[in-house]
Coordinates of C-alpha atoms in Angstrom, one line a residue:
Chain Y
M1 CA -152.5 -195.8 -294.1
T2 CA -152.5 -193.4 -291.2
D3 CA -153.4 -193.9 -287.8
K4 CA -155.7 -191.0 -288.1
P5 CA -159.6 -191.4 -287.2
R6 CA -161.2 -192.5 -290.6
V7 CA -164.2 -190.5 -291.5
A8 CA -167.2 -191.4 -293.9
I9 CA -169.8 -189.1 -294.8
Y10 CA -173.1 -190.4 -296.1
K11 CA -176.0 -188.6 -298.2
M12 CA -179.8 -189.7 -297.5
S13 CA -182.4 -187.3 -298.5
S14 CA -181.2 -184.2 -298.3
C15 CA -179.9 -180.9 -300.1
A16 CA -176.3 -181.7 -299.3
G17 CA -176.1 -178.3 -297.5
C18 CA -174.7 -180.0 -294.4
Q19 CA -171.8 -182.0 -295.8
L20 CA -171.2 -178.9 -298.1
E21 CA -170.4 -177.2 -294.4
F22 CA -167.2 -179.6 -294.3
L23 CA -165.9 -177.8 -297.2
N24 CA -167.1 -174.4 -295.9
L25 CA -164.7 -175.0 -292.9
E26 CA -162.0 -173.7 -295.1
P27 CA -160.0 -171.6 -292.9
V28 CA -159.5 -174.9 -290.6
L29 CA -160.2 -177.5 -293.2
L30 CA -156.4 -178.2 -293.6
D31 CA -156.3 -178.6 -289.6
V32 CA -159.3 -180.8 -290.1
V33 CA -157.7 -182.8 -292.8
G34 CA -154.5 -182.9 -290.5
A35 CA -156.6 -184.4 -287.5
V36 CA -158.9 -187.2 -289.5
E37 CA -158.9 -189.0 -292.7
L38 CA -161.7 -188.1 -294.9
S39 CA -162.1 -191.7 -296.1
Y40 CA -165.2 -191.5 -297.9
F41 CA -166.6 -188.2 -298.9
V42 CA -168.1 -188.6 -302.1
M43 CA -168.9 -184.5 -302.8
A44 CA -165.2 -183.9 -302.2
R45 CA -163.3 -187.1 -303.4
R46 CA -162.7 -188.7 -306.8
Q47 CA -161.7 -191.9 -304.9
N48 CA -163.5 -193.5 -301.9
A49 CA -161.9 -195.8 -299.7
P50 CA -164.0 -198.7 -298.3
G51 CA -164.8 -198.8 -294.2
P52 CA -164.8 -199.8 -291.5
Y53 CA -164.9 -196.4 -290.4
D54 CA -164.3 -194.5 -287.1
I55 CA -166.8 -191.8 -287.3
G56 CA -169.9 -191.9 -289.9
F57 CA -171.7 -188.6 -290.5
V58 CA -175.2 -189.1 -292.3
E59 CA -176.8 -186.4 -293.7
G60 CA -180.6 -186.3 -294.8
A61 CA -183.7 -187.9 -293.8
I62 CA -184.8 -191.5 -294.5
T63 CA -187.7 -191.5 -296.9
C64 CA -187.4 -194.8 -298.7
G65 CA -186.6 -198.6 -298.2
E66 CA -183.4 -198.3 -300.3
E67 CA -182.1 -195.7 -297.7
I68 CA -183.0 -197.9 -294.6
E69 CA -180.8 -200.6 -296.3
K70 CA -177.8 -198.0 -296.8
L71 CA -178.1 -196.7 -293.4
K72 CA -178.4 -199.8 -291.8
R73 CA -175.0 -200.8 -293.6
A74 CA -173.3 -197.4 -292.4
R75 CA -174.2 -198.5 -288.9
Q76 CA -172.2 -201.7 -289.4
E77 CA -169.2 -199.9 -291.1
C78 CA -169.1 -197.2 -288.4
R79 CA -168.0 -197.3 -284.8
V80 CA -169.4 -194.0 -284.0
L81 CA -172.4 -192.6 -286.0
V82 CA -173.6 -189.1 -286.0
A83 CA -176.6 -187.5 -287.2
L84 CA -175.4 -184.7 -289.5
G85 CA -178.1 -181.8 -289.5
S86 CA -181.8 -181.5 -288.8
C87 CA -183.1 -184.2 -291.5
A88 CA -180.8 -186.7 -290.2
C89 CA -181.7 -185.6 -286.3
F90 CA -185.5 -185.7 -286.7
G91 CA -186.8 -185.4 -290.1
G92 CA -186.0 -181.8 -291.0
L93 CA -187.7 -180.2 -294.0
P94 CA -188.5 -183.7 -295.7
S95 CA -190.8 -184.3 -292.6
I96 CA -193.4 -181.6 -293.7
K97 CA -194.9 -184.3 -295.8
N98 CA -195.6 -186.7 -293.0
W99 CA -199.1 -185.3 -292.4
I100 CA -200.3 -185.3 -295.8
P101 CA -201.1 -189.3 -297.3
E102 CA -197.8 -190.5 -299.0
R103 CA -199.5 -191.1 -302.4
V104 CA -200.9 -187.1 -302.5
V105 CA -197.4 -185.9 -302.2
E106 CA -195.8 -188.4 -304.5
S107 CA -198.2 -187.1 -307.2
R108 CA -197.5 -183.5 -306.5
V109 CA -193.6 -184.1 -307.2
Y110 CA -193.6 -187.1 -309.7
Q111 CA -195.4 -187.7 -313.1
N112 CA -194.8 -191.6 -313.0
L113 CA -195.6 -193.1 -309.8
E114 CA -195.0 -196.6 -310.7
V115 CA -191.5 -196.3 -309.6
I116 CA -191.6 -194.6 -306.8
E117 CA -191.9 -196.2 -303.2
S118 CA -191.3 -193.6 -300.8
T119 CA -192.0 -193.8 -296.9
K120 CA -192.4 -191.3 -294.1
A121 CA -189.4 -188.9 -293.7
Y122 CA -187.8 -190.1 -290.4
G123 CA -184.7 -189.0 -288.5
I124 CA -182.1 -191.8 -288.8
D125 CA -182.6 -192.7 -285.1
E126 CA -185.9 -194.2 -286.1
Y127 CA -183.8 -197.1 -287.7
V128 CA -180.5 -197.3 -286.1
K129 CA -178.7 -196.6 -282.9
V130 CA -177.4 -192.8 -283.1
D131 CA -174.2 -191.8 -281.1
A132 CA -174.6 -187.9 -281.5
Y133 CA -176.7 -185.2 -283.1
L134 CA -175.6 -182.2 -284.8
K135 CA -178.7 -180.0 -285.4
G136 CA -179.4 -177.5 -287.4
C137 CA -180.2 -176.7 -291.5
P138 CA -177.2 -176.6 -291.9
V139 CA -175.0 -177.8 -289.3
D140 CA -173.2 -175.1 -287.5
K141 CA -169.6 -175.2 -288.6
G142 CA -168.6 -174.5 -285.1
E143 CA -170.3 -177.2 -283.5
L144 CA -168.9 -179.4 -286.4
V145 CA -165.4 -179.0 -285.4
E146 CA -166.5 -178.9 -281.8
F147 CA -167.6 -182.5 -282.1
I148 CA -164.4 -183.7 -284.3
K149 CA -162.5 -182.3 -281.3
G150 CA -164.5 -184.1 -278.6
A151 CA -164.5 -187.3 -280.7
L152 CA -160.5 -187.0 -280.9
L153 CA -160.2 -186.5 -277.3
G154 CA -162.9 -189.1 -276.6
I155 CA -164.9 -186.3 -274.5
S156 CA -168.3 -184.9 -275.1
P157 CA -168.0 -181.7 -277.1
H158 CA -169.8 -178.9 -275.5
L159 CA -172.8 -178.4 -277.4
R160 CA -175.6 -175.8 -276.4
P161 CA -178.8 -177.5 -275.3
H162 CA -180.8 -174.2 -274.0
S163 CA -182.9 -172.0 -276.3
V164 CA -181.8 -169.5 -278.9
C165 CA -182.9 -166.6 -276.5
V166 CA -180.0 -167.2 -274.5
E167 CA -177.4 -166.4 -277.5
C168 CA -179.9 -163.7 -278.7
K169 CA -179.5 -162.0 -275.4
L170 CA -175.7 -162.4 -275.3
R171 CA -175.5 -160.7 -278.4
E172 CA -177.8 -157.8 -277.4
N173 CA -180.2 -158.1 -280.2
V174 CA -183.5 -156.1 -280.2
C175 CA -186.2 -159.2 -279.1
L176 CA -188.4 -159.5 -282.4
F177 CA -190.9 -161.0 -280.5
V178 CA -191.7 -158.6 -277.3
S179 CA -190.6 -155.5 -279.4
Q180 CA -191.9 -156.0 -282.7
G181 CA -194.4 -158.7 -282.2
E182 CA -193.1 -161.0 -284.7
P183 CA -193.7 -164.9 -283.7
C184 CA -190.2 -166.5 -283.1
L185 CA -189.4 -169.9 -282.2
G186 CA -186.1 -168.9 -280.4
A187 CA -187.4 -169.6 -277.0
V188 CA -187.9 -173.1 -277.4
T189 CA -185.5 -174.0 -280.1
T190 CA -181.9 -175.2 -279.4
A191 CA -179.1 -172.9 -279.4
G192 CA -175.9 -173.3 -281.0
C193 CA -176.1 -171.4 -284.2
G194 CA -175.4 -167.9 -282.4
A195 CA -179.0 -166.7 -282.9
L196 CA -178.0 -166.6 -286.4
C197 CA -181.3 -165.4 -287.8
P198 CA -182.5 -163.0 -285.2
S199 CA -179.3 -161.3 -285.4
R200 CA -180.2 -160.5 -288.9
G201 CA -183.7 -159.5 -288.1
K202 CA -185.5 -162.5 -289.1
V203 CA -187.4 -164.9 -286.5
C204 CA -186.3 -168.2 -285.5
D205 CA -187.7 -170.7 -287.6
G206 CA -186.9 -173.5 -285.1
C207 CA -184.5 -175.4 -288.0
R208 CA -182.4 -176.8 -284.9
G209 CA -185.4 -178.5 -283.2
P210 CA -186.5 -178.4 -279.5
A211 CA -184.4 -177.2 -276.9
N212 CA -183.8 -179.2 -273.8
D213 CA -186.7 -178.1 -271.6
A214 CA -188.7 -176.7 -274.5
N215 CA -192.4 -175.6 -273.6
A216 CA -193.9 -175.5 -277.1
E217 CA -197.5 -175.6 -275.7
S218 CA -197.1 -172.2 -273.8
L219 CA -195.6 -170.7 -276.7
A220 CA -198.3 -171.7 -279.2
R221 CA -200.7 -170.4 -277.0
S222 CA -198.8 -167.0 -277.1
F223 CA -198.8 -167.2 -280.9
T224 CA -202.4 -167.2 -281.1
E225 CA -202.8 -164.2 -278.9
Y226 CA -200.2 -162.4 -280.9
G227 CA -202.9 -163.2 -284.0
L228 CA -201.4 -166.1 -285.7
H229 CA -204.1 -168.5 -287.0
K230 CA -204.1 -172.2 -286.0
S231 CA -203.0 -173.5 -289.3
D232 CA -199.7 -171.0 -289.0
V233 CA -199.0 -172.5 -285.5
I234 CA -199.1 -175.8 -286.8
R235 CA -196.9 -175.1 -290.1
K236 CA -194.3 -173.3 -287.6
F237 CA -194.0 -176.3 -285.4
R238 CA -193.9 -178.7 -288.0
K239 CA -191.6 -177.0 -290.5
F240 CA -188.4 -178.8 -289.4
A241 CA -188.9 -180.8 -285.9
G242 CA -192.7 -181.8 -286.1
L243 CA -192.0 -185.2 -285.4
T244 CA -190.1 -184.6 -282.2
P245 CA -192.5 -185.1 -278.8
E246 CA -192.1 -181.5 -278.0
F247 CA -192.7 -179.6 -281.3
S248 CA -195.7 -182.0 -282.1
K249 CA -197.1 -180.8 -278.8
G250 CA -196.8 -177.1 -280.0
A251 CA -198.6 -178.0 -283.2
E252 CA -201.4 -179.7 -281.3
A253 CA -201.7 -177.1 -278.7
V254 CA -204.1 -174.8 -280.2
Chain U
M1 CA -162.8 -151.9 -253.1
V2 CA -163.0 -149.0 -255.3
V3 CA -166.9 -148.2 -254.3
A4 CA -165.7 -147.2 -250.8
R5 CA -164.0 -143.9 -252.2
S6 CA -164.1 -141.3 -249.4
L7 CA -165.7 -137.6 -250.1
T8 CA -163.3 -134.8 -249.6
I9 CA -166.1 -132.3 -250.5
P10 CA -169.3 -132.0 -248.8
N11 CA -171.8 -132.9 -251.8
P12 CA -170.7 -130.4 -254.0
L13 CA -173.1 -129.2 -256.5
V14 CA -172.3 -127.6 -260.2
L15 CA -174.5 -126.7 -263.0
L16 CA -173.8 -127.7 -266.9
P17 CA -175.7 -126.1 -269.4
K18 CA -177.2 -128.8 -271.9
K19 CA -175.5 -127.5 -274.7
D20 CA -171.9 -128.1 -273.2
L21 CA -172.6 -131.6 -272.2
S22 CA -171.2 -132.8 -275.6
R23 CA -168.1 -130.8 -274.4
L24 CA -167.6 -132.7 -271.3
V25 CA -168.2 -135.9 -273.0
Q26 CA -165.5 -134.7 -275.8
H27 CA -163.4 -134.1 -272.9
L28 CA -163.8 -137.6 -271.1
M29 CA -163.2 -139.3 -274.6
Q30 CA -159.7 -137.9 -274.6
R31 CA -158.7 -139.7 -271.5
Y32 CA -161.3 -142.7 -271.4
T33 CA -163.3 -145.2 -273.3
V34 CA -166.8 -143.8 -272.7
V35 CA -169.8 -146.3 -272.5
G36 CA -173.0 -145.0 -272.7
P37 CA -176.5 -145.8 -273.7
V38 CA -177.1 -145.5 -277.3
A39 CA -180.1 -146.2 -279.7
K40 CA -180.3 -149.5 -281.3
G41 CA -183.7 -150.7 -283.1
G42 CA -186.1 -148.6 -281.1
E43 CA -184.4 -149.9 -277.9
H44 CA -181.2 -148.9 -276.2
A45 CA -177.7 -150.6 -275.7
F46 CA -174.6 -149.4 -273.6
S47 CA -171.9 -148.9 -276.2
A48 CA -168.5 -147.3 -276.7
I49 CA -169.2 -144.1 -278.4
T50 CA -167.0 -142.4 -280.9
D51 CA -169.2 -139.1 -281.0
P52 CA -170.9 -137.4 -277.8
A53 CA -174.1 -137.3 -280.2
Q54 CA -174.7 -141.0 -280.1
L55 CA -175.5 -140.7 -276.4
T56 CA -179.1 -140.9 -275.6
L57 CA -179.6 -140.0 -272.3
D58 CA -183.3 -139.5 -272.3
Y59 CA -183.3 -143.3 -272.5
V60 CA -185.8 -145.4 -270.0
S61 CA -183.9 -148.7 -270.0
S62 CA -181.1 -150.5 -271.7
L63 CA -181.5 -154.2 -273.6
L64 CA -178.5 -155.3 -271.2
P65 CA -177.4 -154.0 -268.2
P66 CA -174.3 -151.7 -268.1
K67 CA -173.0 -154.8 -266.0
K68 CA -171.9 -156.1 -269.3
V69 CA -168.9 -153.9 -269.4
L70 CA -167.7 -155.2 -265.9
H71 CA -168.7 -158.8 -266.3
Q72 CA -168.9 -159.4 -269.9
P73 CA -171.1 -161.9 -271.7
F74 CA -168.5 -163.6 -273.4
E75 CA -164.5 -163.5 -272.0
V76 CA -161.5 -165.3 -272.7
L77 CA -159.7 -165.9 -269.6
F78 CA -156.4 -167.0 -270.4
S79 CA -154.8 -169.0 -273.4
F80 CA -153.1 -172.3 -272.6
H81 CA -150.5 -174.2 -274.6
Q82 CA -149.2 -177.9 -273.7
E83 CA -145.6 -176.8 -273.8
Q84 CA -145.9 -173.2 -272.6
G85 CA -148.4 -173.5 -270.0
V86 CA -150.9 -170.8 -269.3
L87 CA -150.3 -167.5 -271.1
E88 CA -152.5 -164.5 -269.1
E89 CA -153.9 -161.8 -271.4
R90 CA -154.9 -159.1 -269.4
E91 CA -156.5 -156.2 -271.2
P92 CA -154.7 -152.7 -271.3
A93 CA -155.6 -150.8 -268.5
R94 CA -157.1 -147.6 -270.1
G95 CA -159.9 -146.6 -268.2
Q96 CA -163.3 -146.2 -268.9
V97 CA -166.2 -144.0 -267.9
L98 CA -169.8 -145.6 -267.6
F99 CA -171.9 -142.6 -268.7
G100 CA -175.8 -142.1 -268.0
V101 CA -175.9 -145.1 -265.7
H102 CA -179.4 -145.1 -264.0
P103 CA -179.8 -145.5 -260.0
C104 CA -181.1 -149.1 -260.3
D105 CA -178.3 -150.3 -262.4
V106 CA -175.7 -148.6 -260.0
H107 CA -177.0 -150.2 -257.1
A108 CA -176.9 -153.6 -259.1
I109 CA -173.0 -152.8 -259.7
E110 CA -172.8 -152.5 -255.9
I111 CA -174.2 -155.9 -255.6
L112 CA -171.9 -157.4 -258.0
D113 CA -169.1 -155.6 -256.1
K114 CA -169.9 -157.7 -253.2
A115 CA -170.3 -160.9 -255.1
Y116 CA -167.0 -160.5 -257.1
G117 CA -165.0 -158.0 -254.8
H118 CA -165.1 -159.5 -251.3
E119 CA -165.0 -162.7 -250.2
Y120 CA -163.3 -164.4 -253.2
P121 CA -162.3 -161.5 -255.4
D122 CA -162.5 -162.4 -259.4
P123 CA -159.6 -160.7 -260.7
Y124 CA -161.3 -160.1 -264.1
Y125 CA -164.1 -158.2 -262.7
V126 CA -162.1 -156.3 -260.0
N127 CA -159.5 -155.1 -262.7
R128 CA -162.3 -153.5 -264.9
R129 CA -164.3 -152.0 -262.0
Q130 CA -161.1 -150.4 -260.6
N131 CA -160.8 -148.9 -264.1
T132 CA -164.2 -147.7 -264.4
L133 CA -165.8 -144.5 -263.3
I134 CA -169.3 -144.1 -262.9
V135 CA -171.4 -140.8 -264.1
A136 CA -175.0 -141.7 -263.0
A137 CA -178.2 -140.2 -264.4
N138 CA -181.2 -139.7 -262.0
C139 CA -184.6 -141.1 -263.9
T140 CA -186.9 -138.4 -264.4
K141 CA -188.6 -140.5 -266.9
V142 CA -190.2 -143.9 -265.6
G143 CA -190.9 -147.0 -267.6
D144 CA -194.0 -149.2 -267.9
N145 CA -191.9 -152.1 -265.9
C146 CA -189.9 -149.9 -263.5
F147 CA -190.4 -150.6 -259.7
C148 CA -187.2 -149.4 -258.3
Q149 CA -188.9 -147.1 -256.1
S150 CA -190.2 -150.1 -254.2
M151 CA -186.9 -151.4 -253.8
G152 CA -185.1 -148.3 -252.5
T153 CA -183.0 -148.1 -255.8
G154 CA -184.5 -145.3 -257.3
P155 CA -185.5 -142.9 -259.0
D156 CA -183.0 -140.9 -257.3
L157 CA -179.1 -142.2 -256.1
Q158 CA -177.4 -141.5 -253.1
K159 CA -174.0 -143.0 -253.2
G160 CA -172.0 -144.9 -255.5
Y161 CA -171.5 -142.5 -258.7
D162 CA -168.4 -140.5 -259.4
L163 CA -170.9 -137.8 -260.8
L164 CA -174.5 -137.7 -260.6
L165 CA -176.3 -136.0 -263.3
T166 CA -179.9 -134.7 -262.9
D167 CA -181.9 -133.1 -266.0
L168 CA -183.4 -129.8 -265.2
G169 CA -184.4 -128.9 -268.6
S170 CA -182.0 -126.5 -269.9
Q171 CA -179.3 -127.2 -267.5
I172 CA -178.0 -130.3 -265.9
L173 CA -177.3 -130.4 -262.1
V174 CA -174.1 -132.2 -261.5
E175 CA -173.3 -133.5 -257.9
I176 CA -169.7 -134.7 -257.3
G177 CA -169.2 -138.0 -255.5
S178 CA -165.6 -138.6 -255.8
P179 CA -162.2 -136.9 -256.2
A180 CA -161.8 -138.9 -259.3
G181 CA -165.6 -137.5 -260.2
E182 CA -164.2 -134.1 -259.6
D183 CA -161.2 -134.5 -261.6
L184 CA -163.4 -135.6 -264.7
L185 CA -164.9 -132.0 -264.8
Q186 CA -161.4 -130.3 -265.0
Q187 CA -161.0 -128.1 -267.9
V188 CA -165.0 -128.0 -268.6
P189 CA -166.3 -124.2 -267.5
L190 CA -168.8 -124.7 -264.9
Q191 CA -170.8 -122.6 -262.5
P192 CA -171.4 -123.8 -258.9
A193 CA -175.0 -124.4 -258.4
P194 CA -176.8 -122.6 -255.6
R195 CA -178.5 -124.9 -253.3
V196 CA -181.7 -123.9 -254.2
M197 CA -181.2 -126.0 -257.5
L198 CA -181.6 -129.0 -254.9
V199 CA -185.3 -128.0 -254.8
E200 CA -185.6 -128.0 -258.4
K201 CA -184.1 -131.3 -258.6
E202 CA -186.7 -132.7 -256.1
K203 CA -189.4 -131.4 -257.8
R204 CA -188.3 -133.3 -260.9
L205 CA -187.8 -136.3 -259.2
D206 CA -191.2 -136.0 -257.0
E207 CA -193.0 -135.8 -260.6
A208 CA -191.2 -139.1 -261.5
R209 CA -192.1 -140.8 -258.2
R210 CA -195.9 -140.3 -259.1
K211 CA -195.4 -142.1 -262.5
F212 CA -194.4 -145.6 -261.0
K213 CA -197.1 -148.1 -262.3
K214 CA -195.4 -151.2 -260.8
R215 CA -194.5 -151.6 -257.0
L216 CA -193.5 -154.6 -255.1
N217 CA -194.1 -154.7 -251.0
T218 CA -190.7 -155.6 -249.6
S219 CA -191.7 -156.0 -245.9
G220 CA -191.7 -159.6 -244.6
L221 CA -190.6 -161.0 -247.9
K222 CA -188.2 -163.6 -246.9
E223 CA -191.3 -165.1 -244.5
L224 CA -193.8 -164.6 -247.3
L225 CA -191.6 -166.7 -249.6
E226 CA -190.8 -169.1 -247.1
D227 CA -194.4 -169.6 -246.3
N228 CA -195.4 -170.1 -249.9
F229 CA -193.2 -172.7 -251.2
R230 CA -195.9 -174.8 -252.1
H231 CA -198.5 -172.0 -253.3
P232 CA -200.3 -173.1 -256.4
I233 CA -198.8 -170.3 -258.5
W234 CA -195.3 -172.2 -258.9
D235 CA -197.6 -174.9 -261.1
E236 CA -199.1 -172.1 -263.0
L237 CA -195.8 -170.6 -263.7
R238 CA -194.4 -174.0 -264.6
Q239 CA -196.8 -174.5 -267.3
D240 CA -196.4 -170.8 -268.6
C241 CA -192.8 -170.2 -268.6
L242 CA -190.7 -171.1 -271.6
A243 CA -187.9 -171.5 -269.7
C244 CA -185.8 -169.5 -272.5
G245 CA -183.5 -168.0 -269.5
S246 CA -184.1 -164.4 -271.2
C247 CA -185.2 -162.8 -267.8
T248 CA -181.7 -163.9 -266.1
M249 CA -179.7 -162.8 -269.0
V250 CA -180.8 -159.3 -269.1
C251 CA -181.0 -159.1 -265.0
P252 CA -178.4 -156.5 -263.7
T253 CA -177.5 -158.5 -260.7
C254 CA -177.2 -162.2 -261.9
F255 CA -173.7 -163.1 -261.6
C256 CA -173.3 -166.9 -262.7
Y257 CA -171.3 -168.0 -265.4
N258 CA -170.2 -171.1 -267.1
V259 CA -166.4 -171.9 -267.7
V260 CA -165.4 -173.6 -271.0
D261 CA -162.0 -174.7 -272.7
K262 CA -161.9 -174.3 -276.1
L263 CA -159.1 -176.4 -277.7
D264 CA -157.6 -175.9 -281.1
L265 CA -157.6 -178.7 -283.6
N266 CA -153.9 -179.4 -282.7
L267 CA -155.4 -180.3 -279.3
K268 CA -152.3 -178.8 -277.6
S269 CA -153.6 -175.3 -277.1
G270 CA -156.7 -173.4 -276.7
Q271 CA -158.6 -170.9 -274.5
R272 CA -160.2 -170.8 -271.3
Q273 CA -163.6 -168.9 -271.8
R274 CA -166.7 -168.1 -269.7
E275 CA -170.1 -166.6 -270.5
W276 CA -173.1 -165.8 -268.5
D277 CA -175.0 -168.8 -267.4
S278 CA -178.5 -168.8 -265.8
C279 CA -180.2 -170.8 -263.3
M280 CA -183.3 -170.8 -265.4
L281 CA -181.8 -173.4 -267.7
L282 CA -182.2 -177.1 -267.3
E283 CA -178.4 -178.0 -267.5
Y284 CA -177.4 -175.4 -265.0
A285 CA -178.1 -177.9 -261.9
Q286 CA -177.2 -181.3 -263.6
V287 CA -174.1 -182.8 -262.2
A288 CA -171.9 -185.7 -262.9
M289 CA -173.8 -189.0 -264.0
G290 CA -176.8 -186.6 -265.3
H291 CA -178.3 -186.2 -261.9
N292 CA -180.3 -182.7 -261.8
F293 CA -181.3 -180.8 -258.8
R294 CA -183.6 -178.6 -260.5
K295 CA -185.1 -180.9 -263.1
D296 CA -188.6 -179.3 -262.9
R297 CA -189.3 -176.0 -264.6
D298 CA -191.1 -174.6 -261.3
A299 CA -188.1 -175.5 -259.2
R300 CA -186.0 -173.1 -261.6
I301 CA -188.6 -170.3 -261.2
K302 CA -188.5 -170.6 -257.8
Q303 CA -184.7 -170.5 -257.5
R304 CA -184.7 -167.2 -259.4
I305 CA -187.6 -165.5 -257.1
Y306 CA -186.1 -166.8 -254.0
H307 CA -182.6 -166.2 -254.6
K308 CA -183.3 -162.6 -255.6
L309 CA -185.8 -161.8 -252.8
A310 CA -185.0 -164.0 -249.8
Y311 CA -181.5 -165.6 -250.2
Y312 CA -179.5 -162.6 -251.2
E313 CA -180.1 -160.7 -248.0
P314 CA -178.4 -163.0 -245.7
Q315 CA -175.3 -163.2 -248.0
F316 CA -175.1 -159.9 -249.2
G317 CA -176.9 -157.7 -246.7
T318 CA -179.3 -156.3 -249.7
L319 CA -182.1 -157.7 -251.9
G320 CA -180.8 -159.0 -255.1
C321 CA -183.6 -157.2 -257.2
V322 CA -183.1 -153.5 -258.1
G323 CA -186.4 -153.1 -259.8
C324 CA -185.0 -152.2 -263.3
G325 CA -188.0 -154.1 -264.9
R326 CA -185.7 -155.6 -267.7
C327 CA -187.1 -159.1 -266.8
I328 CA -190.6 -158.3 -267.4
G329 CA -190.0 -156.7 -270.5
T330 CA -188.2 -159.2 -272.0
C331 CA -190.7 -162.1 -271.2
V332 CA -192.7 -163.2 -273.9
K333 CA -195.4 -164.9 -271.6
H334 CA -195.3 -161.4 -269.4
I335 CA -194.2 -163.1 -266.1
D336 CA -193.9 -160.5 -263.7
I337 CA -192.0 -160.8 -260.5
T338 CA -194.3 -157.8 -258.9
D339 CA -197.5 -159.7 -259.9
I340 CA -195.9 -163.0 -258.3
M341 CA -195.3 -161.3 -255.0
A342 CA -198.6 -159.3 -255.3
R343 CA -200.3 -162.8 -255.6
L344 CA -198.4 -164.4 -252.6
G345 CA -199.1 -161.5 -250.6
G346 CA -202.7 -161.9 -251.1
E347 CA -203.1 -158.5 -252.7

């Protein structure tokens, strides 16, 4: 036993890409392991220690009753509970199914529906109190480390609340929207990714959800002016964060 | 400060054949880091060049203003360590030449000199500024969003340069603005320019002056803004503006920054960093316990416009906008400071 904070990583409905980012911290992974005890991390450990834990990271959306139970146990076991990645924060990619009847969605994926009892896909705060949110698909490694340091010090980590445009401008990227007419969600999406996609010539897909003063309705109007069909505008705002009040306004604005 | 260099020679003029421009730049590169406009994805960005051919002096505007080399977007101020204390990391003093800077951006740098160099000198800015020479270039091309003519900051420049270039076709008229500028021309064969070349220069500039599409009436701006604090336009802008902050990130006179301590995982050492901040962002005016002085988007839009056009003058003796038009060009919603002022003025 050590006096290092004990960390648990839980997986719900997800691709496991966010917890993989812990291992992708490779250059500083040994420092992370030196600072915290990764007590429960099924992807990386053969033997996992039982709770209670100091920090629990929950990856994935909640899409069935079983996961609701698992999540509630996680909440009881952890002093601090963190939504790890966009699925856990606000539903993420799994939430694209929420606007289609449940049985229709299920039948698209599964042959035998008798054993399937899925629910709408929600972020974890639909069911439990959440202490911190790390957005992104996947989460940003820098923010993950920043959060761990904040937790160790007992202070709020410096996570960017503003739009992706700020980071895009700081990198002096050519604006894909105004220069090339490509419909980009960066203006209403939370930064912290370092404008990852626009820096590589691809528009922001909004994976990190709404920025702190997102005006999605106004951006939706611009999308239609730039020739996007109403159904495309809806798809854009519902791809990752359609459940958030801000992006749902964007989807419903046109 | 550095801008107050005295002139020893009365407005000396020389002519540089355009084909010899690269020779001049090559010569400068031996002694200085030369930073100038370089093509980038259909736009232009001020970059340190490795070859004079990279310079695109016929550019209209740059993505970020040349301010970025004096007041950097990201900057490490110093490192710190629990035992060793503060470890200063001053960059080596190799001089730099800002090459091909347009008059609006030179005026903007003069405004930054006032904000960063006078009352509370910023050592990081002042250090770079003192090691920076400005080779400015008058504008013979005018962009769709330019309105420097209205602001008295272009298309030509009167002061604030070490050298000033004007494109006269096959030749470049070079005006020397400082002893340091004169020194830059050593070892480059140059012809003294006959005074008549100033007539040719004026002809080119007059052509440019006729091309402006945007204007802003600067008379009585302060009163106009004070009288229109409750004008309906602010609510319309609140509904339109995306609060993305782009307008302020590309502004050549915006000088706000945020300071963040980045700790290492050992929690004992780290770096103090700063980066550009913006009054258009919601968290900018948030204080302890979560109160926010400018929670509403229209309050932040007003702050940007009022600061540039009403609040600067009493503090710095000049308007805070140089008419470069970058904020107009970068806005997804086409929000245009000249339109806003025209509407307030009843035009």
